[in-house]
CSV table of C-alpha atoms in Angstrom, one decimal:
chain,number,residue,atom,x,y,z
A,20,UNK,CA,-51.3,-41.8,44.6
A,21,UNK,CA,-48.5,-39.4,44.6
A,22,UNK,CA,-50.3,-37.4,42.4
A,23,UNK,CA,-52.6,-35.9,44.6
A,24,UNK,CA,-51.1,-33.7,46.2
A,25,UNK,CA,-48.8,-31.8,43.6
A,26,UNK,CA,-46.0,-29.2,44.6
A,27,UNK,CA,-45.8,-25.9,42.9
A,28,UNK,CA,-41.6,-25.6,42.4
A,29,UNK,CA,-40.4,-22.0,42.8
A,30,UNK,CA,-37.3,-20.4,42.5
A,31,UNK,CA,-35.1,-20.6,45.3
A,32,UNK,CA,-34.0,-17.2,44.9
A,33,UNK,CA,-38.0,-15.7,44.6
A,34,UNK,CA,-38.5,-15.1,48.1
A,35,UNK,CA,-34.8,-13.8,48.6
A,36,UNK,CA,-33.8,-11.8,46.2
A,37,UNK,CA,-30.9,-9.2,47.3
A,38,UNK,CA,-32.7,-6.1,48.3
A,39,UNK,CA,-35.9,-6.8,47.2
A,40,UNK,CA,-37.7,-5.5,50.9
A,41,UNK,CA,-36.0,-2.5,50.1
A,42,UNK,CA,-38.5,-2.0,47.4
A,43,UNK,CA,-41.6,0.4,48.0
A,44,UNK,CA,-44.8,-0.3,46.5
A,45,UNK,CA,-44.9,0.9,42.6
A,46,UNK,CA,-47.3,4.2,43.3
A,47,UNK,CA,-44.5,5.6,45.1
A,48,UNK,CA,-42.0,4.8,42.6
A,49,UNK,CA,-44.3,6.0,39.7
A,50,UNK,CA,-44.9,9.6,41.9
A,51,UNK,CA,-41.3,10.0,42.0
A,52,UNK,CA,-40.6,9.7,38.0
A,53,UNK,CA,-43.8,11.5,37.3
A,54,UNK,CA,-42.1,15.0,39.1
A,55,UNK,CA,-38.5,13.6,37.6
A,56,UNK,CA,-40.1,13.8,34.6
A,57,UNK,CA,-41.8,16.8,35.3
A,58,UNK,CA,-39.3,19.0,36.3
A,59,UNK,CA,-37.3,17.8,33.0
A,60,UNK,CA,-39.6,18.7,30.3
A,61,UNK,CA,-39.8,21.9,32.3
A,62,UNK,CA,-36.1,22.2,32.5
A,63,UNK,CA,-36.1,21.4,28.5
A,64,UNK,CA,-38.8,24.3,27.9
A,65,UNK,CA,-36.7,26.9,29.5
A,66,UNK,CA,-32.9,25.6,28.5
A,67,UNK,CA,-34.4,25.7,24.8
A,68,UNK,CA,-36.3,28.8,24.9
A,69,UNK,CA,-32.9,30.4,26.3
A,70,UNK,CA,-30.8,28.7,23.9
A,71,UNK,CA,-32.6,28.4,21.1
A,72,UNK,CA,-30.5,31.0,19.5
A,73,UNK,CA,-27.2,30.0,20.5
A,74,UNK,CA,-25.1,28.8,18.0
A,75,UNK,CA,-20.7,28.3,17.9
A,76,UNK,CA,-20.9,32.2,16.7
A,77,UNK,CA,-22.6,33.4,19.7
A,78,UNK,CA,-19.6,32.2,21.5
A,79,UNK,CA,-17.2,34.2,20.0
A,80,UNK,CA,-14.4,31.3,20.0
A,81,UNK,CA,-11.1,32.2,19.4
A,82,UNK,CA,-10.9,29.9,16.3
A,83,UNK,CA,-13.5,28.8,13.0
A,84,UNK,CA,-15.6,25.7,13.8
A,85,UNK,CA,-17.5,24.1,10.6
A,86,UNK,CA,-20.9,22.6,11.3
A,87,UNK,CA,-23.6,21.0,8.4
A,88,UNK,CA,-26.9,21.7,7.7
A,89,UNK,CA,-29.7,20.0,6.8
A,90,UNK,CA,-29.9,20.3,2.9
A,91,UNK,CA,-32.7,19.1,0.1
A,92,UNK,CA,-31.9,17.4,-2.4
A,93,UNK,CA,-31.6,20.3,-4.8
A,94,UNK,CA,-29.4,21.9,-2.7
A,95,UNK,CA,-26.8,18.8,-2.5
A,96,UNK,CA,-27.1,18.5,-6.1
A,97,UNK,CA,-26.4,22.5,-6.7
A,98,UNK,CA,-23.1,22.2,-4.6
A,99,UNK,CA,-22.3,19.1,-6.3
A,100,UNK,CA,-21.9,20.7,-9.6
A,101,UNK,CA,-20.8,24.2,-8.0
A,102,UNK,CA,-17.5,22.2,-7.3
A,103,UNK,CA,-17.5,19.8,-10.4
A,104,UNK,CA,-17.4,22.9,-12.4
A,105,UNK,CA,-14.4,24.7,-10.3
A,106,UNK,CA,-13.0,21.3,-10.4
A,107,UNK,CA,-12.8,21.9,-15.0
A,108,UNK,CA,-12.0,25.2,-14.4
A,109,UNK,CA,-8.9,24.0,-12.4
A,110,UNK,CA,-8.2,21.2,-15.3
A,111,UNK,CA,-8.5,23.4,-18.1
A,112,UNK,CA,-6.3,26.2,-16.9
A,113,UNK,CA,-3.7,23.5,-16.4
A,114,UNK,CA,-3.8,23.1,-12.7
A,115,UNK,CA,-4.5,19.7,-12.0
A,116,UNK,CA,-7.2,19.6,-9.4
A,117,UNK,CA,-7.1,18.8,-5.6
A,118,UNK,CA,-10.5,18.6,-3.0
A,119,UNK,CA,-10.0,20.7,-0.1
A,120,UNK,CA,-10.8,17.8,2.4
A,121,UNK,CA,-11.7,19.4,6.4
A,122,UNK,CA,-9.5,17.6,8.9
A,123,UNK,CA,-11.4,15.3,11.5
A,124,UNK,CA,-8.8,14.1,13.2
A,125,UNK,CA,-8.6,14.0,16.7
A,126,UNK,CA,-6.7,17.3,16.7
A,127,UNK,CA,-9.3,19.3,15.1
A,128,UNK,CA,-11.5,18.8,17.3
A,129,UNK,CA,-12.9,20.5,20.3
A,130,UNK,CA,-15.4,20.3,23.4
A,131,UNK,CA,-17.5,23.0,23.8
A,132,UNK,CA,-18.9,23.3,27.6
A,133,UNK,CA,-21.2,25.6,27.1
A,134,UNK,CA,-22.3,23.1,23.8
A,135,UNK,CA,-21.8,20.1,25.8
A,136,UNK,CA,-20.7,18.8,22.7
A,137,UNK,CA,-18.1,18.0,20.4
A,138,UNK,CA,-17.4,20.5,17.6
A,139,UNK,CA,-14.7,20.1,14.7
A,140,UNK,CA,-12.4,23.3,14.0
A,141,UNK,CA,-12.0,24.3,10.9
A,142,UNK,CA,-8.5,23.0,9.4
A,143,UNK,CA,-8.7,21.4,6.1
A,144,UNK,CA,-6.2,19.7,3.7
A,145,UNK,CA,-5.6,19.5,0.4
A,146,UNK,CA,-6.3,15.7,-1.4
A,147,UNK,CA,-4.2,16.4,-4.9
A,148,UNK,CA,-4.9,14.0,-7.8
A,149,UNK,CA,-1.7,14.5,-8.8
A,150,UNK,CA,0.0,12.9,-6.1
A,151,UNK,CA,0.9,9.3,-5.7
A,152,UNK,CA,-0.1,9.1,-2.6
A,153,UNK,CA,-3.4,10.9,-2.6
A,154,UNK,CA,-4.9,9.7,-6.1
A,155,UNK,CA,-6.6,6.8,-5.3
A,156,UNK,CA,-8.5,8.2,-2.2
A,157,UNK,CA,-8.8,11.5,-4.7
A,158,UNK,CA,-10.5,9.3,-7.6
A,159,UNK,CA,-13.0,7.4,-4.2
A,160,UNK,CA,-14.0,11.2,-3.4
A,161,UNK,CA,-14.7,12.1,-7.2
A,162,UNK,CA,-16.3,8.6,-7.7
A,163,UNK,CA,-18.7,9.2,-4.5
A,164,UNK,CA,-19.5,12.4,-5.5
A,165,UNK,CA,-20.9,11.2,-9.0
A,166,UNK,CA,-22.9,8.1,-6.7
A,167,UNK,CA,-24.2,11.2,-4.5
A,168,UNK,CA,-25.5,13.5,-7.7
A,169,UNK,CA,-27.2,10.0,-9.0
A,170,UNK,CA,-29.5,9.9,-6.0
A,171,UNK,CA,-30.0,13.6,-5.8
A,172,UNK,CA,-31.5,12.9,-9.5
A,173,UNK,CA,-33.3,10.0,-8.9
A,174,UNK,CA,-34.4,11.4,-5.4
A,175,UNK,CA,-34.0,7.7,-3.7
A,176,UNK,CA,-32.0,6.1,-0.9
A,177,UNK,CA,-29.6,3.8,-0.6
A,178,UNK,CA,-27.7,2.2,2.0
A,179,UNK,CA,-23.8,2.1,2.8
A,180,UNK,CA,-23.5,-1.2,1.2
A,181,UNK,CA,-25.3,-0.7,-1.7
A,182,UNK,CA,-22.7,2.4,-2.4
A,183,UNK,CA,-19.8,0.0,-1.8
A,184,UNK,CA,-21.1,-2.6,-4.4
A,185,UNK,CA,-21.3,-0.1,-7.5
A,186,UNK,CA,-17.6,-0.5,-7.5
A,187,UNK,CA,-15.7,-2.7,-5.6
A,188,UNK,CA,-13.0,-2.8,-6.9
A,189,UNK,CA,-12.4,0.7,-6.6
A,190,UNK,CA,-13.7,1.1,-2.9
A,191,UNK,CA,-11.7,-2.7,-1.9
A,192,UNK,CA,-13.1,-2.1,1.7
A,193,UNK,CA,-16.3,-0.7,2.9
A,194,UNK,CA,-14.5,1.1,5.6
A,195,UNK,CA,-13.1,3.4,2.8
A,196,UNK,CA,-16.0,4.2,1.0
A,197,UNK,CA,-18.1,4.8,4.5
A,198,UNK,CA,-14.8,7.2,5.6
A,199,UNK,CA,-14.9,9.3,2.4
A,200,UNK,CA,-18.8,9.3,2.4
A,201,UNK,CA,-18.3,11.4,6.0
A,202,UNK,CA,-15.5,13.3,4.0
A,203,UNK,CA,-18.2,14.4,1.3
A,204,UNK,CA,-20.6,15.3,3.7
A,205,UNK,CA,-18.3,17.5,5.5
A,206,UNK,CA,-16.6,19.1,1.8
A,207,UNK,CA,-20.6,20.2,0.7
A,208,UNK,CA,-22.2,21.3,4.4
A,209,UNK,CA,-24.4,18.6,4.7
A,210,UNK,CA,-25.7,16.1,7.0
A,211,UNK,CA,-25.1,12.7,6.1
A,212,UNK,CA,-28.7,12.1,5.9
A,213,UNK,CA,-29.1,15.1,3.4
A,214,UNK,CA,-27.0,12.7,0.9
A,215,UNK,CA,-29.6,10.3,1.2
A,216,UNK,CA,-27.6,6.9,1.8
A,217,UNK,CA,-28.6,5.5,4.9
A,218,UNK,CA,-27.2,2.5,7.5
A,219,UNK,CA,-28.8,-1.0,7.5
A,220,UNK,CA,-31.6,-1.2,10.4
A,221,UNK,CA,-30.0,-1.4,13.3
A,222,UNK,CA,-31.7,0.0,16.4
A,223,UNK,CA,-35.1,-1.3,17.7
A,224,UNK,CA,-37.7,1.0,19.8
A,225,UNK,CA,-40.4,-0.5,22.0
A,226,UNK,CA,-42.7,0.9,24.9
A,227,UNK,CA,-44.9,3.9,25.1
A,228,UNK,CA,-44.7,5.6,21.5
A,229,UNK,CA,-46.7,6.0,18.8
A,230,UNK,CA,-45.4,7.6,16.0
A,231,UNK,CA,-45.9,7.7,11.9
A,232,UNK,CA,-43.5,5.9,9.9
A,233,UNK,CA,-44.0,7.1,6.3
A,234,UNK,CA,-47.6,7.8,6.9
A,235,UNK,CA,-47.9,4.0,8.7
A,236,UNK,CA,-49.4,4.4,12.3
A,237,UNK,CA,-47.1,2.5,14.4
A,238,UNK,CA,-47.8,1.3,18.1
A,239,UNK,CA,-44.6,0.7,20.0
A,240,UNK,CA,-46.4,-1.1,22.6
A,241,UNK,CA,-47.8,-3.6,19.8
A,242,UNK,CA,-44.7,-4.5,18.7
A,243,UNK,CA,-43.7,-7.8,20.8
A,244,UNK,CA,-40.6,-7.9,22.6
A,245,UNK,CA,-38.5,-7.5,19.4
A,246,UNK,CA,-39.7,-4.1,19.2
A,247,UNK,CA,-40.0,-1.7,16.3
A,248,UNK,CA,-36.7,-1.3,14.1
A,249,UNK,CA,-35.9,2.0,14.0
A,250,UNK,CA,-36.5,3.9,10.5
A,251,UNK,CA,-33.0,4.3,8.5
A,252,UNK,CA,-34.7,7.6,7.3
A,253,UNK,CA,-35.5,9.9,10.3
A,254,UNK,CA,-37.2,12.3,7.9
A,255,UNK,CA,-40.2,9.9,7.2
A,256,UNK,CA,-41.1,9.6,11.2
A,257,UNK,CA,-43.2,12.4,12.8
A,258,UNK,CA,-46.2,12.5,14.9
A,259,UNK,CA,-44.8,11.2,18.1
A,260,UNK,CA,-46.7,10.7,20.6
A,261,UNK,CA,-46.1,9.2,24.3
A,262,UNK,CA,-47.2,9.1,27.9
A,263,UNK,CA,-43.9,7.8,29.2
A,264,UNK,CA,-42.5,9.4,32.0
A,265,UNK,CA,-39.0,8.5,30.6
A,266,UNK,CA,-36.8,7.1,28.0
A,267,UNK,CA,-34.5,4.4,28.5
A,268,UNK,CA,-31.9,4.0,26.8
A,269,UNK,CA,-29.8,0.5,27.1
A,270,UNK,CA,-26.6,-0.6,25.3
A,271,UNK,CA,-26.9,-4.3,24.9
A,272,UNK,CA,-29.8,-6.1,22.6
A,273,UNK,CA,-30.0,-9.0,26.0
A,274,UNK,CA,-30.8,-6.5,28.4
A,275,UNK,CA,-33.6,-4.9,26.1
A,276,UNK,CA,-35.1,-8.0,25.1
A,277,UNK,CA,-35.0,-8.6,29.3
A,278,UNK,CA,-37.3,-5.9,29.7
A,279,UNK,CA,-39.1,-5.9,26.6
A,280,UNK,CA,-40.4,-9.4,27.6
A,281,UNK,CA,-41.1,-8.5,30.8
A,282,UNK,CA,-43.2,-5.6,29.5
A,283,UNK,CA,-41.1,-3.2,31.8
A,284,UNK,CA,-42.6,-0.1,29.9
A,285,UNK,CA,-46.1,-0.9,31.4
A,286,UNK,CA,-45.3,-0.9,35.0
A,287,UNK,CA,-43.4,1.9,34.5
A,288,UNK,CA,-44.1,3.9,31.6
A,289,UNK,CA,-41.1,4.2,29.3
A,290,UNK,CA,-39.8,4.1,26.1
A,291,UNK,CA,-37.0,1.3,25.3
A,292,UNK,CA,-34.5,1.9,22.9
A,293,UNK,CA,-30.9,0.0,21.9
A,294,UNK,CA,-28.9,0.2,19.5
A,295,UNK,CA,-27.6,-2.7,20.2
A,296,UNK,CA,-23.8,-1.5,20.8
A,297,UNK,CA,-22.2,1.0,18.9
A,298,UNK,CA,-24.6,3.8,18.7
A,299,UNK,CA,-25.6,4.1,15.1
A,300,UNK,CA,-26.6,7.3,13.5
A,301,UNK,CA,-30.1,6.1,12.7
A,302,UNK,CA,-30.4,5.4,16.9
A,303,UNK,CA,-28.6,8.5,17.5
A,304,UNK,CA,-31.4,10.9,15.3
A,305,UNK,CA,-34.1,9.1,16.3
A,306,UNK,CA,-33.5,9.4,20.2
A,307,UNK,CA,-32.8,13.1,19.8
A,308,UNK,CA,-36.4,13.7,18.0
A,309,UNK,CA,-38.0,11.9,20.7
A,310,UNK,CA,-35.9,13.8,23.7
A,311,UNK,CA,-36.5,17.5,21.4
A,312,UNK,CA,-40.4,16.6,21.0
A,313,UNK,CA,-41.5,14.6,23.8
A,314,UNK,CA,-39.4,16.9,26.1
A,315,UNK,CA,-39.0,13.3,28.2
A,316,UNK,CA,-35.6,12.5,30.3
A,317,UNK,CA,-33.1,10.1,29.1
A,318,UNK,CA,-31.4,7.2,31.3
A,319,UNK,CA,-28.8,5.1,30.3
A,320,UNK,CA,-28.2,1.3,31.4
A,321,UNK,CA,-24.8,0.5,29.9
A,322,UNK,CA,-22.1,-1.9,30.7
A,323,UNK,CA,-19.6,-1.3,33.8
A,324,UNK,CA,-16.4,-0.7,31.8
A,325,UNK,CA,-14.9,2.3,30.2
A,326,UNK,CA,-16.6,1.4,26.5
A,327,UNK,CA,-20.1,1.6,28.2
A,328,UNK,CA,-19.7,5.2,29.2
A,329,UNK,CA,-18.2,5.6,26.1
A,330,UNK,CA,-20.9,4.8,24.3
A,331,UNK,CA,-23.2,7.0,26.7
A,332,UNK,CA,-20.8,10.1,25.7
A,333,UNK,CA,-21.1,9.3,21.6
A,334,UNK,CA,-24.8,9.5,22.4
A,335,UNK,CA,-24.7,12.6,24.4
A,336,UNK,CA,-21.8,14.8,23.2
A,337,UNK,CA,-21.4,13.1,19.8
A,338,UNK,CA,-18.3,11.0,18.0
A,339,UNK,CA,-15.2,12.5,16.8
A,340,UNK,CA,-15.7,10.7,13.5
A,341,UNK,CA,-18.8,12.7,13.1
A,342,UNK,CA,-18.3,15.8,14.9
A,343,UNK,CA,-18.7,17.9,12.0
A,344,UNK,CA,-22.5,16.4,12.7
A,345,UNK,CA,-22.8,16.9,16.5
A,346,UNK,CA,-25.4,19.2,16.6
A,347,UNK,CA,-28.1,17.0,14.9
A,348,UNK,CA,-26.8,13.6,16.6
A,349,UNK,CA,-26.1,14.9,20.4
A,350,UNK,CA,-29.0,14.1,23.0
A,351,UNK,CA,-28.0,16.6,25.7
A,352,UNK,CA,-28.5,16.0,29.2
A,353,UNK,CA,-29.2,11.8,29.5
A,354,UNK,CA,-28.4,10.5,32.8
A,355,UNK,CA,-26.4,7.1,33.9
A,356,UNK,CA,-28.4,5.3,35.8
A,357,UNK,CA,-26.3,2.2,35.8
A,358,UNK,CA,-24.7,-0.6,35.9
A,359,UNK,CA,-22.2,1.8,37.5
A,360,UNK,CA,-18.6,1.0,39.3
A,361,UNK,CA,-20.1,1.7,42.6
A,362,UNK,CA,-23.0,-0.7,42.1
A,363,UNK,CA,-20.7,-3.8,41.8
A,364,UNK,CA,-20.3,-3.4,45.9
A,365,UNK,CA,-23.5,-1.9,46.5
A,366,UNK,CA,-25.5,-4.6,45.1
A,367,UNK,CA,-22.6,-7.0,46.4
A,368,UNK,CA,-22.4,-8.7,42.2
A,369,UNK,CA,-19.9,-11.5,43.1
A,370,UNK,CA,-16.4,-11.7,42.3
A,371,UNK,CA,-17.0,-14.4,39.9
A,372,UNK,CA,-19.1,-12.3,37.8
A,373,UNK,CA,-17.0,-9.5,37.9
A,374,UNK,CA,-13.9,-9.6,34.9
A,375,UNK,CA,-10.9,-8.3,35.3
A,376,UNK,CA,-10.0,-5.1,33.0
A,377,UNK,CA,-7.3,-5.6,30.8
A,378,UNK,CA,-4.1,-3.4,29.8
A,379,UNK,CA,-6.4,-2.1,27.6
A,380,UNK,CA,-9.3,-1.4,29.6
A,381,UNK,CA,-7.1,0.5,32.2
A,382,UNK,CA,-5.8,2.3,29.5
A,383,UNK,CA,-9.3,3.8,27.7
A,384,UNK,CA,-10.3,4.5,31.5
A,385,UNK,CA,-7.5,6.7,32.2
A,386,UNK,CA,-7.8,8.5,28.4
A,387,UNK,CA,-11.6,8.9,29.4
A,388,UNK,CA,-10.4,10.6,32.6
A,389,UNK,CA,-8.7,13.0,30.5
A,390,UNK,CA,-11.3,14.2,28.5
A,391,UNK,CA,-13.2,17.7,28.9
A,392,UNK,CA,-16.6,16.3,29.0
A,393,UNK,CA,-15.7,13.3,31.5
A,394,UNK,CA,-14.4,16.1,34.0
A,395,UNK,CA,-17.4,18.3,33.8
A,396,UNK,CA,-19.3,16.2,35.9
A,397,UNK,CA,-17.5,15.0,39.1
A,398,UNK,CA,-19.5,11.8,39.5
A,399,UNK,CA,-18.4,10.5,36.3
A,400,UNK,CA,-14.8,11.3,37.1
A,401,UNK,CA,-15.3,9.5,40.6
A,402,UNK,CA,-17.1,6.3,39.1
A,403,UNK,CA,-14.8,6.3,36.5
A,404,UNK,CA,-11.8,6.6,39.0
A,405,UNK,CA,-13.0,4.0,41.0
A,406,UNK,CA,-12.8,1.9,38.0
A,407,UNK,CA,-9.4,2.2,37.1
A,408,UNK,CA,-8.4,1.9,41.0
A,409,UNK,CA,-10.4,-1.7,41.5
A,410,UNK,CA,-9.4,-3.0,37.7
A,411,UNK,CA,-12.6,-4.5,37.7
A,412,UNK,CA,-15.5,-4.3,35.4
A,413,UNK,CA,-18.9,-6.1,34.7
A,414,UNK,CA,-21.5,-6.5,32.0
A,415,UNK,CA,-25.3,-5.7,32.5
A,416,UNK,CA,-26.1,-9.6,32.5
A,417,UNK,CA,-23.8,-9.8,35.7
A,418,UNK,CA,-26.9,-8.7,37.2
A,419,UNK,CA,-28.4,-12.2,36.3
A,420,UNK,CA,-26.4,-14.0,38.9
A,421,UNK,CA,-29.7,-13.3,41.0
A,422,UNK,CA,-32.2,-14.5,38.8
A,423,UNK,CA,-32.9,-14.1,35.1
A,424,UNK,CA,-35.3,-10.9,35.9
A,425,UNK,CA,-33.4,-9.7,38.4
A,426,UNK,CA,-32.6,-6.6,36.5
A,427,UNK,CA,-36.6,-5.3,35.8
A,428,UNK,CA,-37.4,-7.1,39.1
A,429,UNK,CA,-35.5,-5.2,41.7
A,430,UNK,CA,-32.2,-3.4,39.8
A,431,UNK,CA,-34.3,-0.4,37.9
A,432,UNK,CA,-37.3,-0.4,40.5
A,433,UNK,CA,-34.7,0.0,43.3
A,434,UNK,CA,-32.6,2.5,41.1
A,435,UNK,CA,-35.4,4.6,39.9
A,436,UNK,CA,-37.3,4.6,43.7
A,437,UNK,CA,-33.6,6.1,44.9
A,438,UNK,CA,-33.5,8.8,41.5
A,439,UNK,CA,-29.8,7.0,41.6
A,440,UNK,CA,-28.9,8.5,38.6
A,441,UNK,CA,-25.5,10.8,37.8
């Protein structure tokens, strides 16, 4: 019969996949991210020895910058009613009352090289109850405030949503209440996390970490290839441990679950973390604990357009919604590994899997060209240029054209063998 001699079917692309034979065996690739990794926790040991001490005042800048702090609970609550009592004062001497908001727009706000962060300068406003068209946003900051003292009393969390919900009809959008929630943090000194309402789970974390989640034990590598959501409450994780020899950090939940599956932090010892888009605060806190403790260096696999390496900068020089914040939500120093511009040709990706950048596109390329911390490093500026020039962009799953594990297969190996990292 037919049957007896069976064919095994493979993948016509398995034996010739692009640059593959370009590939050296992985002992050579894991000696070359053991001394990368090497000489980054050393770097980290000296940089924060040196700089452990320097703060926006040690700059002497020619202008006031406001930063937050890290605050208990008591300490929150204490400020709370500090300014609910100048707040009667105000009332009962017959001047109305008005919250000195500080200004985050984009105008107050700064890049500081020596930083390599955002900062916000210190102009603030004035948000009158008295006037028509501040005292509904005037009665959401009083009405958040209350929330916020609730919590400090019943020392509990909440998240966003469930602040929202205590009054909806006041709030009408989520947006609103989120906005004046950064507004409150900013008007007591505090982080965000101080005020103890927290984001829905959104990042996940799998690889080479252990660490203690409220006093749980948890095993990153134990976690199947969903991974380990990351704690909304960085303050209940501690204990890390890891022998990684780097963290990666990828933008897109299809390109983690890629290499999750494929167990990519066991050839090469890593940490996987996404936040699966948008960098969320809880993703943001909990990659900068792991870069501060582990003293381990950070690569970045985000999309080819000008909203991936936007998302890199949020993660490494902080957002301008949250600037006030940057120093406790900035990972400093994480390289882009990929997919960059230049790898579209290099790794010949075909036209049909490359989109065209819209009016847009084109458009947040050429702002990004114009910020501080785009032109500090010159192979940023020239990826990003050569962006703009081709009009072309790609996702990470363009990678896929040459097989599903194309990108864990040959794409990082290949990468990481080269150090082909900006």
């Amino acid at each position: 019969m037919a049957d007896g001699k069976k064919r095994r079917r493979t993948d016509p692309t398995e034996n010739s996949l692009p640059f593959k034979n370009k590939l050296k065996p992985d002992s050579v690739i894991l000696e070359t991210l053991k001394e990368f990794s090497t000489s980054s926790s050393a770097s980290s040991s000296s940089s924060s020895a040196a700089d452990k001490t320097l703060t926006l005042q040690d700059l002497s800048l020619p202008f006031r910058c406001r930063e937050v702090a890290d605050l208990s609970l008591s300490s929150v609550q204490s400020n709370i009613e500090s300014l609910a009592r100048k707040i009667a004062h105000s009332i009962l001497t017959g001047n109305g009352f008005a919250f000195d908001v500080p200004s985050r727009s984009s105008a107050n706000q700064l890049y500081v090289p020596e930083l390599d962060r955002i900062v916000l300068k210190d102009k603030s406003s004035l948000r009158p109850f008295g006037n028509i068209s501040t005292v509904r946003k005037s009665t959401i900051t009083a009405r958040i405030l209350e929330l916020i003292h609730q919590l400090c009393l019943k020392g509990i969390h909440v998240t966003k949503r469930d602040l929202f919900y205590t009054d909806v009809k006041l709030f009408k959008d989520q947006t609103q209440s989120d906005t004046v929630l950064d507004d409150v943090s900013c008007m007591l000194g505090c982080t965000r996390s101080s005020l103890n309402v927290v984001a829905a789970e959104k990042g996940v974390v799998v690889g080479r970490l252990i660490f203690s989640d409220n006093g749980d034990v948890i095993d990153c590598t134990k976690m199947g290839m969903g991974g380990k959501a990351i704690p909304p409450n960085i303050d209940r994780v501690g204990d890390m441990q890891s022998d990684a020899l780097f963290i990666l950090l990828v933008e897109k939940d299809a390109a983690y679950m890629r290499l999750a599956e494929d167990r990519f932090y066991n050839r090469f010892p890593c940490i996987i973390v996404t936040a699966k888009g948008q960098p969320d605060v809880s993703t943001r806190l909990f990659l900068r604990k792991m870069k501060m403790e582990l003293k381990l260096p950070v690569l970045a696999l985000v999309d080819s357009d000008p909203y991936g390496l936007k998302i890199l900068s949020v993660y490494g020089c902080g957002s301008k919604n949250m600037s006030y914040d940057s120093a406790h939500l900035t990972t400093p120093d994480i390289k882009w590994l990929g997919v960059r511009p230049s790898d579209l040709d290099k790794y010949k990706i075909p036209e049909q899997c490359r989109l065209p950048m819209t009016e847009q596109d084109i458009k947040t390329g050429k702002d990004m060209l114009e910020e501080d911390f785009v032109k500090k490093n010159p192979g940023w500026v020239e990826e990003l240029t050569l962006m703009v020039k081709t009009k072309q962009k790609a996702e990470i799953q363009a990678l896929s054209t040459f097989g599903f594990q194309y990108l864990s297969e040959v794409y990082l190996p290949l990468k990481l063998q080269q150090k082909d990292w900006l």
